[in-house]
Coordinates of C-alpha atoms and ligand atoms in Angstrom, one line a residue:
M228 CA 56.7 13.2 -52.2
T229 CA 55.9 15.7 -55.0
G230 CA 57.5 19.1 -55.1
S231 CA 54.2 20.9 -54.1
S232 CA 53.5 18.6 -51.2
L233 CA 57.0 19.0 -50.0
A234 CA 56.5 22.8 -50.1
T235 CA 53.2 22.5 -48.3
S236 CA 54.6 20.3 -45.5
T237 CA 57.6 22.7 -45.2
D238 CA 55.3 25.7 -44.9
A239 CA 53.3 23.8 -42.2
E240 CA 56.4 22.9 -40.3
A241 CA 57.6 26.6 -40.5
R242 CA 54.2 27.8 -39.2
R243 CA 54.3 25.2 -36.4
R244 CA 57.8 26.4 -35.4
V245 CA 56.5 30.0 -35.1
W246 CA 53.6 29.3 -32.8
T247 CA 55.3 26.7 -30.7
E248 CA 58.2 29.2 -30.3
A249 CA 55.7 31.9 -29.2
G250 CA 54.2 29.4 -26.7
R251 CA 57.6 28.5 -25.4
G252 CA 58.3 32.2 -24.6
W253 CA 54.9 32.9 -23.1
G254 CA 55.1 29.7 -21.1
A255 CA 58.6 30.2 -19.7
R256 CA 57.3 31.7 -16.3
P257 CA 53.6 30.7 -16.3
K258 CA 52.7 31.3 -12.7
E259 CA 54.3 34.7 -12.6
W260 CA 52.4 35.6 -15.8
A261 CA 49.1 34.1 -14.6
Y262 CA 49.0 35.4 -11.1
Q263 CA 51.1 38.6 -11.2
F264 CA 50.6 40.0 -14.6
E265 CA 47.5 38.8 -16.4
P266 CA 45.0 40.4 -13.8
Y267 CA 45.9 43.8 -15.1
A268 CA 43.5 43.2 -18.0
L269 CA 40.4 42.6 -15.8
P270 CA 38.8 46.0 -16.6
A271 CA 39.2 45.3 -20.3
N272 CA 37.8 41.8 -19.9
H273 CA 34.7 43.1 -18.1
L274 CA 34.2 46.0 -20.5
L275 CA 34.4 43.9 -23.7
F276 CA 32.1 41.2 -22.3
D277 CA 29.6 43.9 -21.3
R278 CA 29.7 45.3 -24.9
L279 CA 29.3 41.9 -26.4
G280 CA 26.5 40.9 -24.1
V281 CA 28.4 37.8 -22.8
G282 CA 26.1 35.9 -20.3
E283 CA 24.1 32.8 -19.7
R284 CA 24.6 30.2 -22.5
T285 CA 26.9 32.4 -24.7
R286 CA 29.2 30.1 -26.6
L287 CA 32.5 31.9 -26.3
L288 CA 35.9 31.3 -27.7
D289 CA 38.9 33.3 -26.3
V290 CA 41.8 33.2 -28.8
A291 CA 45.3 33.4 -27.4
C292 CA 43.7 33.0 -24.0
G293 CA 46.9 32.8 -22.1
S294 CA 46.3 31.4 -18.6
G295 CA 42.5 31.8 -19.0
L296 CA 41.6 34.6 -16.7
A297 CA 39.3 36.3 -19.3
A298 CA 37.7 32.9 -20.0
N299 CA 37.1 32.5 -16.3
V300 CA 35.4 35.9 -16.1
A301 CA 33.1 34.8 -19.0
A302 CA 32.4 31.5 -17.3
R303 CA 31.4 33.3 -14.1
R304 CA 28.8 35.2 -16.2
G305 CA 27.3 31.8 -17.3
A306 CA 29.0 31.5 -20.7
S307 CA 30.2 28.2 -22.0
V308 CA 33.9 28.9 -22.7
S309 CA 36.6 27.5 -24.9
G310 CA 40.1 28.9 -25.1
L311 CA 43.1 28.3 -27.3
D312 CA 46.7 29.3 -26.7
A313 CA 50.2 28.3 -28.0
S314 CA 51.6 27.7 -24.5
D315 CA 50.8 24.3 -22.8
A316 CA 52.0 25.7 -19.4
L317 CA 49.5 28.6 -19.6
I318 CA 46.7 26.2 -20.8
D319 CA 47.3 24.0 -17.7
I320 CA 46.6 27.0 -15.5
A321 CA 43.5 27.9 -17.6
R322 CA 42.1 24.4 -17.1
A323 CA 42.8 24.6 -13.3
R324 CA 41.0 28.0 -13.2
T325 CA 37.9 26.9 -15.1
P326 CA 37.6 23.1 -15.0
G327 CA 34.3 23.3 -16.9
G328 CA 35.9 25.1 -19.9
D329 CA 37.3 23.5 -23.0
F330 CA 40.9 24.6 -23.4
G331 CA 43.5 23.5 -25.9
V332 CA 47.0 24.1 -27.1
G333 CA 47.1 25.2 -30.7
D334 CA 47.6 27.9 -33.3
M335 CA 45.2 30.8 -33.8
F336 CA 46.0 30.7 -37.5
A337 CA 44.4 27.2 -37.7
L338 CA 41.7 27.0 -35.1
P339 CA 40.7 23.4 -34.3
F340 CA 36.9 24.2 -34.4
G341 CA 34.2 23.8 -37.0
D342 CA 32.6 26.7 -38.9
G343 CA 30.0 28.8 -37.1
C344 CA 30.1 27.2 -33.7
F345 CA 30.6 30.3 -31.4
D346 CA 28.3 33.2 -30.6
V347 CA 31.3 35.4 -29.5
V348 CA 35.0 35.3 -30.2
T349 CA 37.4 37.5 -28.2
S350 CA 41.1 38.0 -28.1
F351 CA 42.8 40.1 -25.4
N352 CA 46.1 41.4 -26.7
G353 CA 46.5 38.2 -28.6
I354 CA 45.9 39.2 -32.3
W355 CA 48.3 41.8 -33.6
N356 CA 49.2 43.9 -36.6
G357 CA 49.8 41.3 -39.4
C358 CA 47.7 38.6 -37.9
D359 CA 44.9 38.9 -40.5
D360 CA 44.7 35.2 -40.9
A361 CA 43.8 34.8 -37.2
L362 CA 40.9 37.2 -37.8
R363 CA 39.8 35.1 -40.8
E364 CA 39.8 32.0 -38.5
A365 CA 37.8 34.0 -35.9
R366 CA 35.3 34.9 -38.6
R367 CA 35.0 31.3 -39.8
V368 CA 34.2 29.9 -36.3
L369 CA 31.6 32.6 -35.6
T370 CA 27.9 32.2 -36.4
D371 CA 26.8 34.7 -39.0
D372 CA 25.1 36.8 -36.4
G373 CA 27.9 36.4 -33.9
Q374 CA 30.2 39.1 -32.5
F375 CA 33.9 39.6 -32.2
G376 CA 35.9 41.7 -29.8
M377 CA 39.6 42.3 -29.2
T378 CA 42.0 44.6 -27.3
F379 CA 45.5 45.9 -28.1
W380 CA 47.9 48.5 -26.7
G381 CA 46.6 52.1 -26.8
A382 CA 48.5 55.4 -27.5
F383 CA 52.2 55.4 -26.6
D384 CA 51.7 58.6 -24.5
R385 CA 49.1 56.7 -22.4
M386 CA 51.3 53.7 -21.9
G387 CA 53.0 53.5 -18.5
L388 CA 54.7 50.3 -19.6
L389 CA 56.4 52.0 -22.6
P390 CA 59.9 52.3 -20.8
Y391 CA 59.7 48.5 -20.1
F392 CA 59.0 47.7 -23.7
M393 CA 61.7 50.0 -24.9
K394 CA 64.2 48.3 -22.5
I395 CA 63.1 44.9 -24.0
I396 CA 63.7 46.2 -27.5
E397 CA 67.1 47.6 -26.5
L398 CA 68.2 44.2 -24.9
S399 CA 66.7 41.9 -27.6
P400 CA 68.6 40.6 -30.5
E401 CA 67.9 42.6 -33.7
S402 CA 65.8 39.7 -35.1
H403 CA 63.2 40.1 -32.3
Q404 CA 63.1 43.9 -32.1
S405 CA 60.7 44.6 -35.0
A406 CA 58.3 41.9 -33.7
T407 CA 57.8 43.9 -30.5
M408 CA 57.5 47.2 -32.3
V409 CA 54.9 45.9 -34.7
V410 CA 52.6 44.9 -31.8
G411 CA 52.4 48.5 -30.7
E412 CA 51.0 49.6 -34.1
T413 CA 47.9 47.3 -34.0
G414 CA 45.5 50.2 -33.0
D415 CA 46.4 52.1 -36.2
V416 CA 45.6 49.2 -38.6
V417 CA 42.9 47.1 -36.8
D418 CA 39.9 48.7 -38.6
G419 CA 41.5 47.8 -42.0
M420 CA 42.4 44.3 -40.9
L421 CA 38.8 43.7 -39.8
R422 CA 37.3 45.0 -43.1
L423 CA 39.7 42.8 -45.1
T424 CA 38.6 39.7 -43.1
Q425 CA 34.8 40.2 -43.5
F426 CA 34.0 42.1 -40.4
E427 CA 32.2 45.4 -39.9
V428 CA 33.5 47.5 -36.9
Q429 CA 30.7 48.2 -34.4
E430 CA 32.4 50.2 -31.6
R431 CA 35.9 51.3 -30.6
G432 CA 37.2 52.8 -27.4
T433 CA 40.0 52.7 -24.8
V434 CA 40.1 51.4 -21.2
E435 CA 42.7 52.1 -18.6
V436 CA 44.4 49.1 -17.0
T437 CA 46.8 49.1 -14.1
N438 CA 49.6 46.7 -13.1
E439 CA 49.9 46.6 -9.3
W440 CA 52.7 45.1 -7.3
P441 CA 53.6 45.4 -3.7
D442 CA 57.4 45.9 -4.2
V443 CA 60.1 46.3 -6.8
D444 CA 61.2 42.7 -6.7
T445 CA 57.7 41.3 -7.4
A446 CA 57.2 43.9 -10.2
V447 CA 60.5 42.9 -11.8
R448 CA 59.8 39.1 -11.6
S449 CA 56.3 39.7 -13.0
L450 CA 57.5 41.9 -15.9
A451 CA 60.2 39.2 -16.8
S452 CA 57.4 36.7 -17.4
A453 CA 55.9 38.2 -20.5
G454 CA 56.8 36.5 -23.8
P455 CA 58.6 39.4 -25.4
A456 CA 61.0 39.5 -22.5
V457 CA 62.3 36.0 -23.3
P458 CA 64.7 36.9 -26.3
A459 CA 66.2 39.7 -24.1
I460 CA 66.6 37.4 -21.2
E461 CA 68.3 34.8 -23.4
A462 CA 70.6 37.5 -24.8
V463 CA 71.8 39.1 -21.6
G464 CA 70.9 36.6 -18.9
Y465 CA 68.0 36.7 -16.3
D466 CA 69.9 38.5 -13.6
A467 CA 71.2 41.3 -15.9
F468 CA 67.7 41.7 -17.4
C469 CA 66.1 42.0 -14.0
E470 CA 68.8 44.5 -12.9
A471 CA 68.0 46.6 -16.0
L472 CA 64.3 46.5 -15.1
R473 CA 65.0 47.4 -11.5
D474 CA 66.5 50.7 -12.7
I475 CA 63.2 51.5 -14.5
I476 CA 60.8 50.3 -11.7
T477 CA 62.6 51.6 -8.6
P478 CA 61.7 55.3 -9.2
L479 CA 58.0 54.2 -9.6
H480 CA 57.9 52.6 -6.2
D481 CA 55.9 54.3 -3.5
P482 CA 56.6 53.0 0.1
V483 CA 52.9 53.2 1.0
T484 CA 51.2 52.0 -2.2
G485 CA 53.8 49.9 -3.9
V486 CA 54.3 49.9 -7.7
R487 CA 51.3 51.0 -9.9
I488 CA 51.7 51.4 -13.6
S489 CA 48.7 52.5 -15.7
S490 CA 48.3 52.1 -19.5
D491 CA 45.5 52.4 -22.0
L492 CA 44.3 49.4 -24.0
G493 CA 42.3 50.0 -27.1
W494 CA 39.3 47.8 -27.8
V495 CA 37.1 47.2 -30.8
T496 CA 33.9 45.1 -31.4
A497 CA 32.8 43.9 -34.8
R498 CA 30.2 41.8 -36.6
P499 CA 30.6 39.5 -39.6
T500 CA 29.5 41.2 -42.9
Ligands
SAM807 C1 49.9 39.1 -24.5 S1 49.5 37.4 -24.2 C2 47.8 37.5 -23.9 C3 47.3 36.4 -23.1 C4 45.8 36.6 -22.6 N1 44.9 36.8 -23.7 C5 45.8 37.8 -21.6 O1 44.9 38.7 -21.8 O2 46.5 37.8 -20.7 C6 49.6 36.7 -25.9 C7 49.3 35.2 -25.9 O3 49.2 34.8 -27.3 C8 49.7 33.5 -27.3 N2 50.0 33.2 -28.7 C9 51.0 33.8 -29.5 N3 51.0 33.3 -30.7 C10 50.0 32.4 -30.8 C11 49.5 31.6 -31.8 N4 50.0 31.6 -33.1 N5 48.4 30.8 -31.5 C12 47.8 30.8 -30.3 N6 48.3 31.6 -29.3 C13 49.4 32.3 -29.5 C14 50.8 33.4 -26.3 O4 51.1 32.1 -25.9 C15 50.2 34.3 -25.2 O5 49.6 33.6 -24.2

């Protein structure tokens, strides 16, 4: 093996480690994520699909599709849907939800699709600050007159889940803390990321989303299923992590209506330049 091919294969292995590790985290508690967390984003799914005109015969790819709820919403509008995610456990649920869809496990930085084969590409809280190469891949698989849309966390002062994320950062090893913080900055940099990757921004806005749980235990188990929670759980143990979350969630519990936590998601739509 030559020096350069050795470097290339080492880079490829390192990249593979990163996305398989992300998939391992997000897939650690797949049913809790799919059925007790992912539905919070439904208002954002509908809003973005409305803006992008997703309907009969739209060829749609959802990048970092998780357990495929957004793809299912698109399929119910008549779109022909594909989805890709790093977690095989979440992809199993996506396939069960939408048997007619085309779902695969893989890396959003190297999409396993040919050039120009989708009318619409979306990503719901899947492409973050620093993920410019994922946008380049989204652009590559879009037709020249296709459309792109994505969501990300909105302003911190409109983020009911902020104390939860702060607790995750507090309990995570230092090596994982900045990764969680960088995610929150996506709204500040997304226009520049899109311009750099040959997109022109069309529209931007915010949409309120709400996590709803009947009781504190369900809320805590659900919150423990998100990928960023995993390094904290591995650091302090599942029971201690849940105990720490319980302290945050208990004051939010209403005996009549349960636990309701609202946050803003930012959204943006763009066209290839
Ligand atoms: C916040 S979740 C969003 C999931 C889904 N889009 C939703 O709205 O619920 C982020 C997702 O990105 C996936 N992910 C992280 N890195 C990835 C990568 N390099 N390639 C593909 N998927 C990735 C994770 O497995 C996870 O399902």
